[in-house]
PDB file of C-alpha atoms in Angstrom:
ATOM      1  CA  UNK W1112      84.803   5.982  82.767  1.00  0.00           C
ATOM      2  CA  UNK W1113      86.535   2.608  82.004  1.00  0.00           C
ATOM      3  CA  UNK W1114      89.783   1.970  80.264  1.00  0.00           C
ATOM      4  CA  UNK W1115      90.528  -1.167  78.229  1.00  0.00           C
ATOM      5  CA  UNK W1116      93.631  -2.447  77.597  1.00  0.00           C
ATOM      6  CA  UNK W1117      94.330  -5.180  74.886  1.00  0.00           C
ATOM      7  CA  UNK W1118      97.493  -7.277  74.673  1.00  0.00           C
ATOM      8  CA  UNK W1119      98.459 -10.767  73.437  1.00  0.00           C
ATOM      9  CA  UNK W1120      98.290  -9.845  69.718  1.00  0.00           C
ATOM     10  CA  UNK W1121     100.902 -10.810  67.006  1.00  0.00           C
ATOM     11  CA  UNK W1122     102.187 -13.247  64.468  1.00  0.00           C
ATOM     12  CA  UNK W1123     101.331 -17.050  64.442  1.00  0.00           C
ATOM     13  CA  UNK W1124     100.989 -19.489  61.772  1.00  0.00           C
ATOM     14  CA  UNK W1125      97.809 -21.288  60.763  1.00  0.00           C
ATOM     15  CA  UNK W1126      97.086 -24.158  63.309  1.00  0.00           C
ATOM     16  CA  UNK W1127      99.074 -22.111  66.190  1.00  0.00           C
ATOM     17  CA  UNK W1128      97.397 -20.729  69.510  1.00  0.00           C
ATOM     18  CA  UNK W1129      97.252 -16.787  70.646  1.00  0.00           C
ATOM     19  CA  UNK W1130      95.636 -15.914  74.209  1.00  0.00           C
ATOM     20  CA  UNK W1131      94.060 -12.071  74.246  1.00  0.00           C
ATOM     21  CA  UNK W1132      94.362 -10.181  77.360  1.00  0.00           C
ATOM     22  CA  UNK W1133      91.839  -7.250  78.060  1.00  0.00           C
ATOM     23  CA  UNK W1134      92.849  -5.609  81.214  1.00  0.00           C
ATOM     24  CA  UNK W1135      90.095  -2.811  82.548  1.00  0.00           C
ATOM     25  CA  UNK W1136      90.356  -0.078  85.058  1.00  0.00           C
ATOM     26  CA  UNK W1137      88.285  -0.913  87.345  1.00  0.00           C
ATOM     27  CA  UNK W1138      85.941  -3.929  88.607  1.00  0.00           C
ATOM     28  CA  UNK W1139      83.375  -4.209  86.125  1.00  0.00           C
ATOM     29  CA  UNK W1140      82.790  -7.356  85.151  1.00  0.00           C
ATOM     30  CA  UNK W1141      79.539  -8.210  87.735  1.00  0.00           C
ATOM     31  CA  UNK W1142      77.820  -5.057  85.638  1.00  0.00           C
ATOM     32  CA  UNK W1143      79.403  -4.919  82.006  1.00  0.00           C
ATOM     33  CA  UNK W1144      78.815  -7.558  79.376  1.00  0.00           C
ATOM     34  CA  UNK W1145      82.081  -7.971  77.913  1.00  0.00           C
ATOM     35  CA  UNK W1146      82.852  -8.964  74.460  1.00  0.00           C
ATOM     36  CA  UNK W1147      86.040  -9.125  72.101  1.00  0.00           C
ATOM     37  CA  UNK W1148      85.090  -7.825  68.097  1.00  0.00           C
ATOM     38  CA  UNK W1149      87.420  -8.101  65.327  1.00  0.00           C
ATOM     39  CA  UNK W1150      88.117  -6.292  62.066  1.00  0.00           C
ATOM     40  CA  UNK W1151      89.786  -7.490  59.200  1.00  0.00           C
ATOM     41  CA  UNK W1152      90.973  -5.318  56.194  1.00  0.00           C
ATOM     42  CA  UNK W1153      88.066  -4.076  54.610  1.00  0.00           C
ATOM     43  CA  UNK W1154      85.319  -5.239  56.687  1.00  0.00           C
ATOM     44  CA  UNK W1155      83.087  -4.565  59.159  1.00  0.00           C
ATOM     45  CA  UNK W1156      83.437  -4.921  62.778  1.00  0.00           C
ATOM     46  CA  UNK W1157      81.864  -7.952  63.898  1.00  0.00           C
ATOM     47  CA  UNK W1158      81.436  -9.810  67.312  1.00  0.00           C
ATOM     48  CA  UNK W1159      83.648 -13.008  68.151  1.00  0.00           C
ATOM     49  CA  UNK W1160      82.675 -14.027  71.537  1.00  0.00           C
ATOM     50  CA  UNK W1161      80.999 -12.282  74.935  1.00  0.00           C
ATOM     51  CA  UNK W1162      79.675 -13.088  78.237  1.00  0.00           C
ATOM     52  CA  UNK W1163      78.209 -11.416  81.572  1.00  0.00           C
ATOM     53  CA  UNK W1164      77.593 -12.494  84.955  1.00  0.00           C
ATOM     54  CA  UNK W1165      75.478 -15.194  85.343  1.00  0.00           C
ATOM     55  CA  UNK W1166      74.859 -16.157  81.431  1.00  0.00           C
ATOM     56  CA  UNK W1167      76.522 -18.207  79.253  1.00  0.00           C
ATOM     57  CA  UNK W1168      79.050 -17.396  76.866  1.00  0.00           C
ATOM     58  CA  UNK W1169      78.276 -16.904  72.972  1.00  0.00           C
ATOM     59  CA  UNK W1170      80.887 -17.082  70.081  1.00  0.00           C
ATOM     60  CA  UNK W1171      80.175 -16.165  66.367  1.00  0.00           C
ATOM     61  CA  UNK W1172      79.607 -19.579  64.665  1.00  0.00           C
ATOM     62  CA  UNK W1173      83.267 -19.068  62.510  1.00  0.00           C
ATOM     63  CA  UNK W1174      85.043 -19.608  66.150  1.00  0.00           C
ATOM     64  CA  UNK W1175      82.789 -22.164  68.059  1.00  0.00           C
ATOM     65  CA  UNK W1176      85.134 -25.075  69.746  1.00  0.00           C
ATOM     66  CA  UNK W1177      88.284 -22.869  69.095  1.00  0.00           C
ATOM     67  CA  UNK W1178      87.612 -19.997  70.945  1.00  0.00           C
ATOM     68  CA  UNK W1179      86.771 -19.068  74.757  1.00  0.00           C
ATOM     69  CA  UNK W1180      86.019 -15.579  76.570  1.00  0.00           C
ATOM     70  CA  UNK W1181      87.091 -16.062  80.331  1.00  0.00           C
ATOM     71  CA  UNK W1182      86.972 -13.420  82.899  1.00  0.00           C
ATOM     72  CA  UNK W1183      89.568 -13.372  86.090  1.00  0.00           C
ATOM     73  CA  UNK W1184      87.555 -10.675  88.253  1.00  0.00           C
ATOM     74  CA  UNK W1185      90.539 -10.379  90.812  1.00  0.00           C
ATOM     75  CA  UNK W1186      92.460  -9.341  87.828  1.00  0.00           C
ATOM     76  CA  UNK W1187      90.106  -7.257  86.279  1.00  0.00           C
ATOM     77  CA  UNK W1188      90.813  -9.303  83.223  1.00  0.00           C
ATOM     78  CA  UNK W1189      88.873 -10.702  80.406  1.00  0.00           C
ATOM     79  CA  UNK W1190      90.629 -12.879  77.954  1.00  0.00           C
ATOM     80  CA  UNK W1191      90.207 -14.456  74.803  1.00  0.00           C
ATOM     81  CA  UNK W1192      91.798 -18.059  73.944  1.00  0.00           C
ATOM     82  CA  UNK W1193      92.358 -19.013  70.794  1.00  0.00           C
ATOM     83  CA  UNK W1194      93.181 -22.169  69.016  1.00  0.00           C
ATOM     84  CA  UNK W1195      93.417 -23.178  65.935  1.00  0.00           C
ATOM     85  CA  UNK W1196      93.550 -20.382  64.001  1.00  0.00           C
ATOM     86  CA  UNK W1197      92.825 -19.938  60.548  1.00  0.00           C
ATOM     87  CA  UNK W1198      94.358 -16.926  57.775  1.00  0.00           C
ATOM     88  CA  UNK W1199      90.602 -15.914  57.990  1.00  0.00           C
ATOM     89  CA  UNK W1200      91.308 -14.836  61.930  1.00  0.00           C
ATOM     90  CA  UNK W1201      93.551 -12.285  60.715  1.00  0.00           C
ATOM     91  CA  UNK W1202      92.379  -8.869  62.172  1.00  0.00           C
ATOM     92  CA  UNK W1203      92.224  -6.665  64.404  1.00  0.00           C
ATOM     93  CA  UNK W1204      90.793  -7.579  68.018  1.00  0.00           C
ATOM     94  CA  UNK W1205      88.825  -5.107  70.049  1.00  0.00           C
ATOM     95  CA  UNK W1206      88.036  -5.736  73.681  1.00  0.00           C
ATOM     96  CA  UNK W1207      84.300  -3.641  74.480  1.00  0.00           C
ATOM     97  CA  UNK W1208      82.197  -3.017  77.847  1.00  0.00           C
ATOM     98  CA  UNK W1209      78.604  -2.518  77.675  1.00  0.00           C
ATOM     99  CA  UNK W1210      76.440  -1.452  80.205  1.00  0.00           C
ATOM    100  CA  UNK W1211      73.165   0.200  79.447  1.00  0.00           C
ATOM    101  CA  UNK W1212      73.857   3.106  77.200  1.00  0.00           C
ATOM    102  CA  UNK W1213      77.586   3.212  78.345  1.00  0.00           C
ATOM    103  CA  UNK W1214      79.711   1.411  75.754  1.00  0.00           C
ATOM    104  CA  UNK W1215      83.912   1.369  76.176  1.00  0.00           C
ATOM    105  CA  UNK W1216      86.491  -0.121  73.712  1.00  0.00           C
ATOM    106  CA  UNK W1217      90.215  -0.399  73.542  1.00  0.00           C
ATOM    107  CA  UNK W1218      92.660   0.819  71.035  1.00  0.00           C
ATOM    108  CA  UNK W1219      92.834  -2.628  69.277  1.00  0.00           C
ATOM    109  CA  UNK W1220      95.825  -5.735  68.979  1.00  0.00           C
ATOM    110  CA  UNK W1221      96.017  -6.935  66.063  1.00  0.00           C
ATOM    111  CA  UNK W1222      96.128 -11.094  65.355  1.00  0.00           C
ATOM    112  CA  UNK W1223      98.087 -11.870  61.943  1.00  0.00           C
ATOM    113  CA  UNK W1224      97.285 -15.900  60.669  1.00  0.00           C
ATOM    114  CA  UNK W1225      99.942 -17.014  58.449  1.00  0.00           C
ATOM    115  CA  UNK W1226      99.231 -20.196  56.206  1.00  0.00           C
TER     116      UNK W1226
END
């Protein structure tokens, strides 16, 4: 079993900069691929950026250049930097570990864009 723990959410206007902390219960991140999704109001869940050991990272073409998934294994950490945000970033951020059939998300923080 493997907790996930989101913080970092909140308020910021259009142009500002939010970093996403994902904290996990345990060391995972030489097994788990580790992604952060986000929901908006009325949408679907979709994926914003992930990575595993030894590959590259991939974003969702809407954040490319203004976001980046990092990883601080002595923290058990995963985070999620972003910059320049947009209204359209508003939602709600889920961190997720994958492994095989095993899939783990946290409760959610949610990322409000003002213009």
């Amino acid at each position: 079993q493997v907790q996930l723990v989101e913080s970092g959410g909140g308020l910021v206007q259009a142009g500002g900069s939010l970093r996403l902390s994902c904290a996990a219960s345990r060391s995972i991140f030489s097994t788990y691929a580790m992604g952060w999704y986000r929901q908006a109001p009325g949408k679907q869940r979709e994926l914003v950026a992930a990575v595993s050991s030894g590959s590259r990272p991939n974003y969702a073409d809407s954040v490319k250049g203004r976001f980046t998934i990092s990883t601080d294994n002595a923290k058990n950490t995963v985070y999620l930097q972003m910059n320049s945000l947009k209204p359209e970033d508003t939602a709600v951020y889920y961190c997720n570990a994958r492994y095989l059939d095993l899939d783990y998300w946290g409760k959610g923080t949610l990322v409000t864009v003002s213009s």
